[in-house]
Structures are given as structure tokens and as C-alpha cells.
Tab-separated table of C-alpha atoms in Angstrom:
chain	number	residue	atom	x	y	z
D	1	MET	CA	-47.447	-26.094	12.224
D	2	LEU	CA	-44.459	-25.091	14.366
D	3	THR	CA	-46.753	-23.667	17.017
D	4	ILE	CA	-48.753	-26.896	17.218
D	5	PHE	CA	-45.551	-28.920	17.396
D	6	TYR	CA	-44.088	-26.858	20.256
D	7	ILE	CA	-47.400	-27.110	22.165
D	8	LEU	CA	-47.333	-30.857	21.750
D	9	LEU	CA	-43.784	-30.952	23.083
D	10	LEU	CA	-44.983	-29.234	26.251
D	11	ILE	CA	-47.960	-31.530	26.763
D	12	ASP	CA	-46.592	-35.029	27.030
D	13	PHE	CA	-43.905	-37.383	25.779
D	14	GLY	CA	-44.569	-41.011	25.299
D	15	ARG	CA	-42.078	-43.821	25.729
D	16	CYS	CA	-39.872	-44.745	22.861
D	17	SER	CA	-41.201	-47.810	21.162
D	18	ASP	CA	-39.276	-51.029	21.019
D	19	HIS	CA	-38.670	-50.403	17.340
D	20	GLN	CA	-36.975	-47.043	17.907
D	21	ILE	CA	-33.789	-46.822	15.808
D	22	PHE	CA	-30.927	-44.330	15.826
D	23	ASP	CA	-28.221	-44.551	13.188
D	24	THR	CA	-25.505	-42.465	11.457
D	25	LYS	CA	-25.292	-41.829	7.772
D	26	ASN	CA	-22.332	-40.284	5.914
D	27	VAL	CA	-22.796	-38.864	2.450
D	28	ALA	CA	-20.806	-36.625	0.127
D	29	VAL	CA	-21.866	-33.220	-1.066
D	30	GLY	CA	-24.217	-33.491	-4.016
D	31	GLN	CA	-25.559	-36.945	-3.207
D	32	ASN	CA	-29.270	-37.657	-2.811
D	33	VAL	CA	-30.425	-38.844	0.614
D	34	THR	CA	-33.604	-40.771	1.514
D	35	LEU	CA	-34.743	-41.372	5.099
D	36	ASN	CA	-37.687	-43.729	5.851
D	37	CYS	CA	-40.065	-43.848	8.809
D	38	SER	CA	-42.531	-46.749	9.231
D	39	ARG	CA	-46.231	-45.895	8.978
D	40	ASP	CA	-49.341	-47.867	9.973
D	41	HIS	CA	-52.166	-46.869	7.643
D	42	ARG	CA	-54.762	-48.391	10.019
D	43	LEU	CA	-54.250	-45.647	12.606
D	44	LEU	CA	-56.675	-42.845	11.883
D	45	LEU	CA	-55.865	-40.361	14.643
D	46	THR	CA	-52.092	-40.608	14.392
D	47	GLU	CA	-49.833	-37.999	12.831
D	48	LEU	CA	-46.187	-38.323	11.779
D	49	PHE	CA	-43.503	-35.544	11.726
D	50	TRP	CA	-40.035	-35.211	10.292
D	51	ILE	CA	-37.976	-32.670	12.274
D	52	ARG	CA	-34.376	-31.521	12.016
D	53	LEU	CA	-32.149	-30.545	14.952
D	54	VAL	CA	-29.117	-28.354	14.302
D	55	SER	CA	-26.720	-27.242	16.990
D	56	GLN	CA	-27.599	-23.851	18.498
D	57	SER	CA	-30.881	-23.683	16.558
D	58	PHE	CA	-34.557	-24.425	17.273
D	59	PRO	CA	-36.038	-27.687	15.941
D	60	GLU	CA	-37.265	-27.345	12.371
D	61	VAL	CA	-40.355	-29.203	11.132
D	62	LEU	CA	-39.673	-30.434	7.597
D	63	GLY	CA	-43.028	-32.151	6.955
D	64	SER	CA	-45.985	-33.967	8.497
D	65	THR	CA	-48.697	-36.377	7.417
D	66	MET	CA	-51.535	-38.467	8.821
D	67	SER	CA	-50.784	-42.100	9.432
D	68	HIS	CA	-53.502	-43.262	7.091
D	69	ASP	CA	-52.952	-43.095	3.364
D	70	SER	CA	-52.663	-39.617	1.890
D	71	SER	CA	-51.237	-38.173	-1.318
D	72	ILE	CA	-50.079	-34.898	0.202
D	73	THR	CA	-46.478	-33.908	-0.647
D	74	GLN	CA	-44.613	-31.153	1.177
D	75	LYS	CA	-41.446	-29.489	-0.056
D	76	THR	CA	-39.057	-27.177	1.811
D	77	HIS	CA	-36.210	-25.886	-0.381
D	78	HIS	CA	-34.514	-29.052	-1.678
D	79	ILE	CA	-36.174	-31.360	0.938
D	80	THR	CA	-39.369	-33.278	0.144
D	81	THR	CA	-41.627	-35.336	2.449
D	82	LYS	CA	-44.329	-37.671	1.163
D	83	GLN	CA	-46.041	-41.021	1.803
D	84	GLU	CA	-44.989	-44.247	0.224
D	85	PRO	CA	-46.448	-47.701	0.906
D	86	GLY	CA	-45.935	-48.364	4.621
D	87	THR	CA	-43.482	-45.474	5.100
D	88	PHE	CA	-43.212	-41.728	5.518
D	89	VAL	CA	-40.265	-40.645	3.370
D	90	LEU	CA	-37.853	-37.684	3.743
D	91	HIS	CA	-35.916	-37.050	0.543
D	92	ILE	CA	-32.959	-34.591	0.261
D	93	ASN	CA	-32.024	-33.652	-3.283
D	94	ARG	CA	-28.289	-32.973	-3.757
D	95	ALA	CA	-27.233	-32.732	-0.132
D	96	GLN	CA	-25.340	-29.674	1.019
D	97	LEU	CA	-22.916	-29.110	3.866
D	98	SER	CA	-25.640	-27.212	5.730
D	99	ASP	CA	-27.779	-30.389	5.733
D	100	THR	CA	-25.547	-31.943	8.377
D	101	ALA	CA	-27.913	-32.438	11.368
D	102	VAL	CA	-29.965	-34.938	13.406
D	103	TYR	CA	-33.247	-35.965	11.769
D	104	TYR	CA	-36.076	-37.386	13.870
D	105	CYS	CA	-39.310	-39.103	12.879
D	106	ILE	CA	-41.934	-38.498	15.592
D	107	LYS	CA	-45.379	-40.050	15.990
D	108	GLU	CA	-48.104	-38.101	17.754
D	109	SER	CA	-51.240	-39.887	18.934
D	110	GLN	CA	-53.755	-38.701	21.532
D	111	LEU	CA	-51.417	-35.950	22.769
D	112	THR	CA	-48.566	-38.429	23.210
D	113	MET	CA	-45.347	-38.129	21.213
D	114	THR	CA	-43.060	-41.070	20.414
D	115	PHE	CA	-39.649	-40.883	18.747
D	116	LEU	CA	-39.668	-43.606	16.130
D	117	LYS	CA	-36.347	-43.073	14.375
D	118	GLY	CA	-33.330	-40.806	14.636
D	119	THR	CA	-30.594	-40.362	12.035
D	120	PHE	CA	-27.432	-38.348	12.285
D	121	LEU	CA	-26.680	-37.222	8.750
D	122	ARG	CA	-23.132	-36.084	8.099
D	123	VAL	CA	-22.507	-34.404	4.753
D	124	LYS	CA	-18.819	-34.357	3.861
D	125	GLY	CA	-17.350	-31.999	1.327
D	126	PRO	CA	-14.287	-32.671	-0.815
D	127	ASP	CA	-11.289	-33.407	1.367
D	128	PRO	CA	-8.560	-30.806	0.897
D	129	GLY	CA	-6.039	-33.177	2.447
D	130	ILE	CA	-4.593	-30.395	4.631
D	131	THR	CA	-3.011	-31.796	7.786
D	132	GLY	CA	-1.871	-28.575	9.410
D	133	VAL	CA	-1.333	-24.811	9.111
D	134	THR	CA	1.622	-23.363	11.026
D	135	GLN	CA	3.216	-19.930	11.319
D	136	ASP	CA	6.806	-19.082	12.200
D	137	PHE	CA	7.736	-16.881	15.143
D	138	LEU	CA	9.886	-13.772	14.816
D	139	SER	CA	13.096	-14.246	16.802
D	140	ASN	CA	14.798	-10.890	16.157
D	141	PRO	CA	13.474	-7.602	17.562
D	142	VAL	CA	11.657	-5.397	15.087
D	143	HIS	CA	12.009	-1.618	14.914
D	144	PRO	CA	10.008	0.971	12.951
D	145	GLY	CA	10.974	0.972	9.278
D	146	ASP	CA	12.396	-2.569	9.296
D	147	PRO	CA	11.276	-4.992	6.544
D	148	VAL	CA	9.384	-7.951	8.017
D	149	THR	CA	8.395	-11.192	6.287
D	150	LEU	CA	5.679	-13.391	7.790
D	151	GLN	CA	5.401	-17.011	6.654
D	152	CYS	CA	2.495	-19.438	6.691
D	153	SER	CA	3.211	-23.137	6.053
D	154	VAL	CA	0.421	-25.397	4.772
D	155	LEU	CA	1.000	-29.139	5.171
D	156	SER	CA	-1.085	-31.483	3.036
D	157	ASN	CA	-1.350	-35.115	2.001
D	158	SER	CA	-2.049	-35.652	-1.671
D	159	GLU	CA	-3.313	-39.201	-1.093
D	160	ASN	CA	-6.255	-37.943	0.983
D	161	ARG	CA	-7.036	-34.941	-1.178
D	162	THR	CA	-10.252	-35.280	-3.144
D	163	CYS	CA	-10.720	-31.587	-3.859
D	164	THR	CA	-9.406	-29.909	-6.997
D	165	GLU	CA	-10.001	-26.374	-5.791
D	166	ASP	CA	-6.946	-24.129	-5.391
D	167	ASP	CA	-6.031	-22.800	-1.989
D	168	ARG	CA	-6.321	-19.112	-1.165
D	169	VAL	CA	-4.571	-17.529	1.801
D	170	TYR	CA	-5.807	-14.459	3.685
D	171	TRP	CA	-3.825	-12.486	6.246
D	172	TYR	CA	-5.639	-10.996	9.242
D	173	ARG	CA	-4.391	-8.711	11.989
D	174	ALA	CA	-5.829	-8.691	15.496
D	175	LYS	CA	-5.086	-5.691	17.726
D	176	PRO	CA	-5.951	-5.286	21.429
D	177	ASP	CA	-7.873	-2.073	20.736
D	178	GLU	CA	-9.978	-3.602	17.936
D	179	SER	CA	-12.995	-5.838	18.491
D	180	HIS	CA	-12.608	-7.786	15.229
D	181	PRO	CA	-9.577	-8.833	13.184
D	182	SER	CA	-9.050	-6.837	10.007
D	183	LEU	CA	-8.194	-8.271	6.591
D	184	ILE	CA	-4.907	-6.784	5.349
D	185	TYR	CA	-3.788	-9.002	2.460
D	186	SER	CA	-5.041	-11.726	0.112
D	187	GLN	CA	-2.845	-14.184	-1.793
D	188	GLY	CA	-3.735	-16.234	-4.850
D	189	HIS	CA	-2.697	-19.735	-5.725
D	190	ASN	CA	0.336	-18.571	-7.734
D	191	SER	CA	2.162	-16.737	-4.939
D	192	TYR	CA	3.715	-19.564	-2.938
D	193	ASP	CA	6.549	-22.077	-2.958
D	194	CYS	CA	5.910	-25.798	-2.504
D	195	GLU	CA	8.220	-28.696	-1.855
D	196	TRP	CA	7.698	-32.410	-1.436
D	197	SER	CA	9.002	-34.390	1.519
D	198	PRO	CA	11.801	-36.794	0.512
D	199	GLU	CA	10.685	-39.275	3.198
D	200	ALA	CA	7.012	-39.347	2.215
D	201	PRO	CA	6.338	-38.424	-1.424
D	202	SER	CA	2.675	-37.759	-0.695
D	203	GLN	CA	3.497	-35.100	1.916
D	204	GLN	CA	3.658	-31.561	0.574
D	205	LYS	CA	4.595	-28.263	2.243
D	206	CYS	CA	3.609	-24.933	0.727
D	207	VAL	CA	4.922	-21.689	2.198
D	208	TYR	CA	3.012	-18.418	1.777
D	209	SER	CA	4.915	-15.198	2.539
D	210	PHE	CA	3.757	-11.683	3.369
D	211	SER	CA	6.276	-8.799	3.514
D	212	ARG	CA	6.053	-5.135	4.428
D	213	ASN	CA	7.990	-2.285	6.061
D	214	VAL	CA	6.457	-1.927	9.503
D	215	SER	CA	5.597	1.102	11.599
D	216	LEU	CA	4.367	1.485	15.160
D	217	SER	CA	0.743	1.138	14.000
D	218	ASP	CA	1.435	-2.393	12.673
D	219	THR	CA	1.747	-3.913	16.157
D	220	GLY	CA	-0.551	-6.913	16.632
D	221	THR	CA	-1.009	-10.627	16.037
D	222	TYR	CA	-1.108	-11.784	12.422
D	223	TYR	CA	-3.065	-14.876	11.350
D	224	CYS	CA	-3.089	-16.651	8.037
D	225	ALA	CA	-6.353	-18.308	6.962
D	226	VAL	CA	-6.388	-20.985	4.245
D	227	ALA	CA	-9.688	-21.228	2.359
D	228	THR	CA	-10.143	-24.380	0.304
D	229	CYS	CA	-12.893	-26.832	-0.567
D	230	GLY	CA	-15.514	-25.017	1.484
D	231	GLU	CA	-13.360	-24.955	4.624
D	232	ILE	CA	-11.280	-22.303	6.347
D	233	LEU	CA	-8.227	-23.317	8.372
D	234	PHE	CA	-6.424	-20.805	10.598
D	235	GLY	CA	-2.782	-20.730	11.604
D	236	ASN	CA	-1.483	-20.379	15.133
D	237	GLY	CA	-0.680	-16.677	14.679
D	238	THR	CA	2.510	-14.603	14.741
D	239	LYS	CA	2.851	-11.813	17.284
D	240	LEU	CA	4.573	-8.684	16.002
D	241	ASP	CA	6.009	-6.375	18.661
D	242	ILE	CA	7.615	-3.218	17.323
D	243	LYS	CA	10.158	-1.672	19.680
D	244	VAL	CA	11.315	1.927	19.584
D	245	PRO	CA	15.131	2.205	19.868
D	246	VAL	CA	16.178	3.527	23.281
D	247	VAL	CA	18.403	6.606	23.049
D	248	HIS	CA	20.937	6.633	25.909
D	249	HIS	CA	21.884	9.841	27.703
D	250	TRP	CA	25.444	9.679	26.382
D	251	ASP	CA	24.273	9.270	22.800
D	252	LEU	CA	21.832	12.138	23.238
D	253	GLN	CA	24.582	14.368	24.620
D	254	LYS	CA	26.888	13.530	21.709
D	255	THR	CA	24.085	14.218	19.262
D	256	ASN	CA	23.404	17.615	20.831
D	257	THR	CA	27.121	18.471	20.709
D	258	VAL	CA	27.371	17.574	17.035
D	259	VAL	CA	24.286	19.638	16.229
D	260	PHE	CA	25.709	22.614	18.138
D	261	LEU	CA	29.050	22.408	16.308
D	262	LEU	CA	27.287	22.197	12.972
D	263	CYS	CA	25.269	25.303	13.821
D	264	VAL	CA	28.457	27.196	14.809
D	265	ALA	CA	30.194	26.143	11.587
D	266	LEU	CA	27.193	27.237	9.566
D	267	SER	CA	27.143	30.627	11.311
D	268	ILE	CA	30.880	31.149	10.639
D	269	ASN	CA	30.378	30.274	6.979
D	270	LEU	CA	27.561	32.794	6.692
D	271	ILE	CA	29.726	35.515	8.295
D	272	VAL	CA	32.665	34.760	5.982
D	273	ILE	CA	30.414	34.810	2.929
D	274	ALA	CA	28.898	38.150	3.983
D	275	PHE	CA	32.394	39.625	4.570
D	276	LEU	CA	33.595	38.441	1.171
D	277	ILE	CA	30.559	39.929	-0.548
D	278	TYR	CA	31.135	43.277	1.225
D	279	THR	CA	34.846	43.234	0.354
D	280	ILE	CA	34.168	42.534	-3.307
D	281	LYS	CA	31.632	45.355	-3.501
D	282	GLU	CA	34.011	47.860	-1.855
D	283	LYS	CA	36.823	46.778	-4.144
D	284	ASN	CA	34.618	47.318	-7.179
D	285	LYS	CA	33.684	50.801	-5.935
D	286	THR	CA	37.364	51.705	-5.332
D	287	SER	CA	38.400	50.456	-8.760
D	288	ALA	CA	35.671	52.473	-10.439
D	289	ALA	CA	36.629	55.659	-8.528
D	290	PHE	CA	40.324	55.155	-9.308
D	291	SER	CA	39.552	54.643	-12.975
D	292	VAL	CA	37.507	57.854	-13.109
D	293	GLN	CA	40.218	59.774	-11.276
D	294	THR	CA	42.894	58.377	-13.592
D	295	ASN	CA	40.929	59.351	-16.660
D	296	THR	CA	40.353	62.825	-15.236
D	297	GLU	CA	44.031	63.322	-14.421
D	298	THR	CA	45.036	62.041	-17.851
D	299	THR	CA	42.672	64.450	-19.554
D	300	ARG	CA	43.927	67.289	-17.368
D	301	GLU	CA	47.567	66.481	-18.143
D	302	GLU	CA	46.842	66.377	-21.864
D	303	GLN	CA	45.123	69.742	-21.640
D	304	GLN	CA	48.089	71.198	-19.721
D	305	ILE	CA	50.573	69.802	-22.235
D	306	GLN	CA	48.560	71.271	-25.105
D	307	GLN	CA	48.357	74.597	-23.284
D	308	ARG	CA	52.109	74.646	-22.684
D	309	HIS	CA	52.681	73.783	-26.344
D	310	GLU	CA	50.518	76.659	-27.441
D	311	ASP	CA	52.245	79.010	-25.015
D	312	SER	CA	55.672	78.059	-26.355
D	313	LEU	CA	54.869	79.108	-29.915
D	314	ALA	CA	56.517	82.352	-31.045
D	315	TYR	CA	55.157	84.316	-33.912
D	316	ALA	CA	57.458	86.627	-35.917
D	317	ALA	CA	56.579	88.725	-38.907
D	318	PRO	CA	59.478	90.242	-40.915
D	319	THR	CA	59.355	93.925	-41.558
D	320	PHE	CA	61.003	95.286	-44.668
D	321	THR	CA	62.084	98.887	-44.928
D	322	LYS	CA	61.641	100.507	-48.358
D	323	ARG	CA	64.739	102.172	-49.678
D	324	ASN	CA	65.999	103.396	-53.014
D	325	THR	CA	67.813	100.811	-54.959
D	326	ARG	CA	69.118	100.619	-58.242
D	327	LYS	CA	66.946	99.810	-61.160
D	328	ALA	CA	68.738	96.557	-61.783
D	329	GLU	CA	68.216	95.446	-58.291
D	330	ARG	CA	64.557	96.386	-58.483
D	331	ARG	CA	64.201	94.333	-61.604
D	332	ASN	CA	65.810	91.382	-59.893
D	333	ALA	CA	63.568	91.809	-56.877
D	334	ARG	CA	60.488	91.782	-59.083
D	335	ALA	CA	61.561	88.546	-60.640
D	336	THR	CA	62.301	86.904	-57.351
D	337	GLU	CA	59.525	85.352	-55.254
D	338	LYS	CA	58.901	86.690	-51.876
D	339	ILE	CA	60.350	84.545	-49.033
D	340	CYS	CA	58.368	84.107	-45.790
D	341	ILE	CA	60.346	83.288	-42.679
D	342	TYR	CA	58.697	81.869	-39.617
D	343	SER	CA	60.070	80.742	-36.318
D	344	ASP	CA	57.440	78.010	-36.304
D	345	VAL	CA	55.012	76.668	-38.870
D	346	ARG	CA	51.376	76.243	-38.141
D	347	ALA	CA	49.297	75.262	-41.168
D	348	SER	CA	50.045	78.445	-43.052
D	349	GLU	CA	50.480	79.136	-46.761
D	350	CYS	CA	52.626	81.654	-48.402
D	351	GLY	CA	51.435	83.318	-51.640
D	352	LYS	CA	53.306	84.783	-54.608
D	353	SER	CA	53.651	88.532	-55.249
D	354	ASP	CA	52.206	90.247	-58.258
D	355	ALA	CA	54.502	90.886	-61.086
């Protein structure tokens, strides 16, 4: 069917009839739409077409029929074409946003095509009531490691809002070395602060924030995208330039001097610690040697004292000479115990004489 239609377009175009009509029709999402095209049942060799033209797309044939009476019904997705008395009807069941287009009814007769009726159908979704999406610029320079907060302000009018869907905000980053922006963060409907304008109670401003500690790789332009009611609205973008702090020659020289002094101090500390360890070890060795020597000398002195004590002992044994005595004296001597005399006593015992 499409091939035949394109061939007919290349053959010939007839003049638009005096009854040619072009109008605009606005409907909401979910409504049913009916478009009518007049039909003369007396024409036997005439064919009617409903086509749809969408921007940047080829014409799409939705249905066709002969001009004379026929009971043929054609259906494409949720679109139906059929004959009714004196008309060729195009019916759209529950219109969608993608049904927004220009619809033409064309009559073809004897290789001549005539545009009978054109309708621009605009399907409108629920109105989110959003009047603008703005982003704040960063005034202060940003350095690596600094915390940065990006803000996206959504302005809306509650009087025009017919959509009950909650807004969702997405953050994208575009970098010069990347062909497509990358999604970096998604926010729900509970992560924002809203306030009403005191001058116009119907005006509302909701601020969405995104915070992070940046690094050099975070350089780029950040966009917030608000998705609501089947639409996506983008902000104007916030450019994030991350600057590396410039180290002056004087600061670098002072830094090198401080590092050098710290290294010298550390070296001196290590030398002092090593010297103290060596001193303590030598002192311990000297103390041990002195203690051994002292013990040795003490033992030697004790031995010498004992030896001198032994050498100073004098042993004496009395010698008695036997002589004649009187009998009375002998009797007295027998009765008297023997007496031992020593110049010194050394664990000795003296016994008694026999009677």
C-alpha cells in the first residue's frame, strides 16, 4: 500500500477542491478522536486515503477505501478507519502524546490526487504548571577537595497545574572530552525545599540541591533535568571549574627549608638515641664486671682472714713428769680429776681419768 501511494505521489497532483478544509484540533491525553472525510458513493474508480505526517518522518498511510460503499475496516494499533454513510472515518482510541501530527484525507482518481481535508491534531498531556528551571552560578573559586553544592530551582504555578505526578530531578554532567552527558545523581520528590511567594500565593519555588567533595576529574558543566507529567525540562547549566592552587617560589623555598630542618632534627634524635643505648649497655657491662670483681675480692679477703686466724692458733700440750710422791698425795691425785689446759679452745672435749 505504501509503495502504491508513493508512486501515486510521483505521478500527478490534482488541484485542491473548493471544499478543501484545514483545521486544528486540541485534545487531552486519553480522549477519543474522530476525523471525518466526505465520500461520494457514486464514484466507482475513486479511492480515499488517510495519511499522517509527523515531523522528520515519512508519511504514514493509516487506511484506505474505495469511494463506493464497502464494509472493510482497517486497524493500525489504536487507530481505526472505516466507512460510514457519506464519510470515511478515522477514529483514534485514547489518544496519546505520540498521536500529535497532521492528518490528511486524500482522494485518488484516474492517477490524480486531491487533498480533501487536513487536520492538525495536538494531544496535550497534563500540565505540570512549571514556568521555569534555573540554576545558580558558582561565584567563588573551587579547589580540589572543596565541598560544592549545586542548586536547581523549579518555578511553578499551582493554578495551571493539572498533573498530580511528583517531580523527579536528575543531574547530568557534560565534559568536553565526552560525546554524551553522563547521569551522576537522581533525586526523589522528598529531597527538596519549597516555599510560596508572598506576592502571588499560586507561585511556588522548589530548590533541589546536590553536594559533593570535588576533585580535578569533576570539571564540567552540570545540568539538572526535571521529569514530570511526561515532559523533561532542563536547567541552564552550572559550569564547574576546579583550579589547582598555585605554589609561589617563596612558599616552595620555605617549604623545602622546613623539610630540611625536620630531617636534620630527626637525624640528631636518631644519633642521640643510639648514643644513649650504647652508653646504657656499656654501663650495664661495667656494673656487672665490678660486681663480679667485688664478690671475688670479698671471697678472697674472707679466705685470707680465715687463713690468718688459723695461723694464729697455738697448740700446747702439758707434759707431766712422773716422780715419787707420798702415798697421801697419790691418793689425793687419784681422787682429783685431771685438768686440761689449752691456750685456745677448738671444739675439744676433755675426759676423766680412770680411778
